């Protein structure tokens, strides 16, 4: 259990970092990047291959991140002068190309077999008690920063709204979410009974499951619309409920993280990686928040809304877009190094387009253009992933591969409900969607 | 060609001079060997019937569109090969016919965006030199507040620009252009779709900024505005120069009257 939680924290941190990169490119600059996984792939392979040739891990990871930034430069140079949709197409192409290179250049990457037994960070580290205490304090500091930022963002979004309206809508939202989860579970349990008694052929069961899923989602989308007319601050209820749920979930995780750090020697490589990942997220978050609130970030937001205006005011739009692509790529490349260390084996299938989809889910869920939202989105995403990975197998009568597809389908459906309910994402700014020109 | 009315040759070198600019869209010659001169310190008008190519000419001057041929000289240097943002950086700023405010930024942020040479617009300075960035930002904020106050928009500074009315947007766009601290501002129909009171105010602001040294080139359909503001007027019809001269001269030019009436 503890081992699994540590892994969960690592994955959450890696994808938070990965999502922060996409949020800079898309959320703040409006660049549509459908091949975000390319940065991660390049970062992961470069780090691993260099470290296998004796390059120190820190330097290998930095070179990996730099390589990812260069890839961003390449993408930008080839497409940014063309129409905007070219970037979307080219990023998909480049991501697939890089994956294919990893698959086919066996002399370098060992193809589908994958690369194994590469050095891991902090694996031989054996800190004494004072050092462990310091590590725990640093970790707690990073987590406290996260909570503080979450609270701050929430407060900003809730400014000037009467507490009574918020309470009401939060309760309504809670009831709504519980009902949604319950309906999905009931369908699953019924399906399981049918499967056990062999009352229906497999195809009929699958079809029934699909239809039931769609019916539930459509019903709940309708309910979301209805809620909007009944409750004054209906859409804000979602922010409250999910933020509180994630905050509690986070506290629970923190307990395990502290325990793991205290017992560092029990699983040094994973514990070390967890500490490193959380720390990197905190640093990246802080650096990005500084950036997006600076004049530099202001130019990005201007480009996102109307790049002609930015040009007319003397801003080198092309240059800023390149910078956003490169910085976002750099961060995603770092996430790639962590991803490789977490997996301990890298092979091409781990870098399929689904990874990009996951990053988009995280950013959209949390709210485009909100870094705190991205952290929240990553936590919800991996919380959901864990819950369904263990929970669903018990209650949904599907094979493992079908179960994977089912989980992705449910994410898609949940995103649909979210769009009907709070299209700007959990922590996004409503004005950024609704104010037209 | 050859219909340009003779005027006294000014003693000063023009601030902006376009020579034989042309641009075609498919078969249409939107701008056809057009000439224009703007003298430093002047308020110059550019008029002509709808579709005459005025906005296209602005796009060519600011290089938002690349000319098919011709030259543009600003401050004695050729600029037709420069990127639009480089032209703005040199002090030639244009506005748009339909006001383009950034509705998802606050009015103040719209203003601050326009400031030039901000150290905080280089991302490394944000981390490495935060003090300087903050200090500059404070100065720019003061300047922006001053300009906003002078045009009567200061009370809206913290609102989203998207919540402004049409007239206020026009005003903000002009104020934002002034925030660049430009030498020359190209205004594309600043009075279009604006109520008469605000038109007068906009005229007063332009005159005030002009007196403090800013040169203007203005496209305008409202003849009262043109007559009261401009020192010199250029007339364009079907992409070509039709006439140029003092407003009163141009207004009586039979070619100009014909072009407007024949529409
Ligand atoms: N981007 C464009 N593509 C095709 N035709 C254009 C374009 N921009 C302007 N035109 C055409 O060029 C001519 C001049 O337009 P414009 O410069 O907007 O005139 P004005 O501003 O004087 O009213 C018009 O016939 C217009 O239809
Ligand atoms: Mg026009």
Coordinates of C-alpha atoms in Angstrom, one line a residue, chain A residues 170-318:
Chain A
X170 CA -21.4 23.3 -2.8
X171 CA -23.9 20.9 -1.1
X172 CA -25.8 20.6 -4.4
X173 CA -22.6 19.9 -6.3
X174 CA -21.6 17.3 -3.7
X175 CA -25.0 15.6 -4.0
X176 CA -24.6 15.7 -7.8
X177 CA -21.2 14.1 -7.8
X178 CA -22.2 11.4 -5.4
X179 CA -25.3 10.6 -7.5
X180 CA -23.1 10.5 -10.6
X181 CA -20.6 8.1 -9.0
X182 CA -23.4 6.0 -7.5
X183 CA -25.2 5.7 -10.9
X184 CA -22.0 4.5 -12.6
X185 CA -21.4 2.0 -9.8
X186 CA -24.9 0.6 -9.8
X187 CA -24.7 0.0 -13.5
X188 CA -21.4 -1.7 -13.0
X189 CA -22.7 -4.0 -10.2
X190 CA -25.7 -5.0 -12.3
X191 CA -23.5 -5.7 -15.2
X192 CA -21.3 -7.9 -13.0
X193 CA -24.3 -9.9 -11.9
X194 CA -25.3 -10.4 -15.5
X195 CA -21.8 -11.5 -16.4
X196 CA -21.6 -14.0 -13.5
X197 CA -24.9 -15.6 -14.3
X198 CA -24.2 -15.6 -18.1
X199 CA -27.7 -14.2 -18.7
X200 CA -26.6 -12.2 -21.7
X201 CA -24.0 -12.7 -24.5
X202 CA -20.8 -10.6 -24.2
X203 CA -21.7 -8.3 -27.0
X204 CA -25.1 -7.5 -25.6
X205 CA -23.5 -6.8 -22.2
X206 CA -20.9 -4.5 -23.7
X207 CA -23.6 -2.7 -25.7
X208 CA -25.8 -2.3 -22.7
X209 CA -22.9 -0.9 -20.6
X210 CA -22.1 1.6 -23.3
X211 CA -25.7 2.7 -23.7
X212 CA -26.2 2.9 -19.9
X213 CA -23.0 5.0 -19.7
X214 CA -24.1 7.4 -22.4
X215 CA -27.6 7.7 -20.9
X216 CA -26.2 8.5 -17.5
X217 CA -23.9 11.2 -18.9
X218 CA -26.6 12.7 -21.0
X219 CA -28.9 12.8 -18.1
X220 CA -26.3 14.3 -15.8
X221 CA -25.4 17.0 -18.5
X222 CA -29.1 17.9 -18.5
X223 CA -29.1 17.9 -14.7
X224 CA -26.0 20.2 -14.8
X225 CA -27.9 22.7 -17.0
X226 CA -30.9 22.4 -14.6
X227 CA -28.7 23.0 -11.6
X228 CA -27.4 26.2 -13.2
X229 CA -31.0 27.6 -13.2
X230 CA -31.8 26.5 -9.7
X231 CA -28.6 27.5 -7.8
X232 CA -27.1 30.9 -7.9
X233 CA -23.4 29.8 -7.8
X234 CA -23.9 26.4 -9.2
X235 CA -20.8 26.2 -11.2
X236 CA -18.7 27.4 -8.3
X237 CA -19.9 24.5 -6.2
X238 CA -17.8 22.2 -8.3
X239 CA -14.7 24.2 -7.5
X240 CA -15.4 24.0 -3.8
X241 CA -16.2 20.3 -3.6
X242 CA -13.3 19.2 -5.8
X243 CA -10.8 21.6 -4.1
X244 CA -11.9 20.3 -0.6
X245 CA -11.9 16.7 -1.7
X246 CA -8.4 17.1 -3.3
X247 CA -7.2 18.9 -0.2
X248 CA -8.3 16.1 2.1
X249 CA -6.9 13.5 -0.4
X250 CA -3.6 15.4 -0.5
X251 CA -3.4 15.4 3.3
X252 CA -3.9 11.7 3.4
X253 CA -1.2 11.3 0.7
X254 CA 1.2 13.5 2.7
X255 CA 0.9 11.2 5.7
X256 CA 2.2 8.4 3.6
X257 CA 4.9 10.5 2.0
X258 CA 6.2 11.6 5.4
X259 CA 6.2 8.0 6.6
X260 CA 8.1 6.9 3.5
X261 CA 10.7 9.5 4.0
X262 CA 11.1 8.6 7.6
X263 CA 11.7 4.9 6.5
X264 CA 13.9 6.0 3.7
X265 CA 16.1 2.9 3.5
X266 CA 13.1 0.6 3.0
X267 CA 12.8 1.8 -0.6
X268 CA 15.5 4.3 -1.3
X269 CA 15.1 4.8 -5.1
X270 CA 11.3 5.4 -5.0
X271 CA 11.4 7.5 -1.9
X272 CA 14.2 9.7 -3.3
X273 CA 12.4 10.1 -6.6
X274 CA 9.2 11.1 -4.8
X275 CA 11.0 13.8 -2.9
X276 CA 12.7 15.0 -6.0
X277 CA 9.6 15.1 -8.1
X278 CA 7.5 17.0 -5.6
X279 CA 10.3 19.5 -5.2
X280 CA 10.7 20.0 -8.9
X281 CA 7.0 20.6 -9.3
X282 CA 7.2 23.2 -6.5
X283 CA 10.1 25.0 -8.1
X284 CA 8.6 24.9 -11.6
X285 CA 5.3 26.1 -10.2
X286 CA 6.9 29.0 -8.4
X287 CA 9.1 29.9 -11.4
X288 CA 6.1 29.8 -13.8
X289 CA 3.8 31.8 -11.5
X290 CA 6.5 34.5 -11.4
X291 CA 6.6 34.4 -15.2
X292 CA 2.9 34.5 -16.0
X293 CA 2.4 37.5 -13.6
X294 CA 5.2 39.4 -15.2
X295 CA 5.2 41.7 -18.3
X296 CA 6.4 38.6 -20.2
X297 CA 3.3 36.7 -19.2
X298 CA 1.2 39.7 -20.1
X299 CA 2.6 39.5 -23.6
X300 CA 1.7 35.8 -23.8
X301 CA -1.9 36.5 -22.8
X302 CA -2.1 39.2 -25.3
X303 CA -0.9 36.8 -28.0
X304 CA -3.4 34.3 -26.9
X305 CA -6.2 36.7 -27.4
X306 CA -5.1 38.7 -30.5
X307 CA -1.6 38.5 -31.8
X308 CA -2.2 41.3 -34.3
X309 CA -2.6 43.7 -31.3
X310 CA 0.6 42.4 -29.8
X311 CA 2.5 43.0 -33.1
X312 CA 1.0 46.5 -33.4
X313 CA 2.3 47.3 -29.9
X314 CA 5.9 46.2 -30.8
X315 CA 6.0 42.7 -29.5
X316 CA 7.9 40.1 -31.4
X317 CA 5.1 37.6 -31.4
X318 CA 7.1 34.9 -33.2

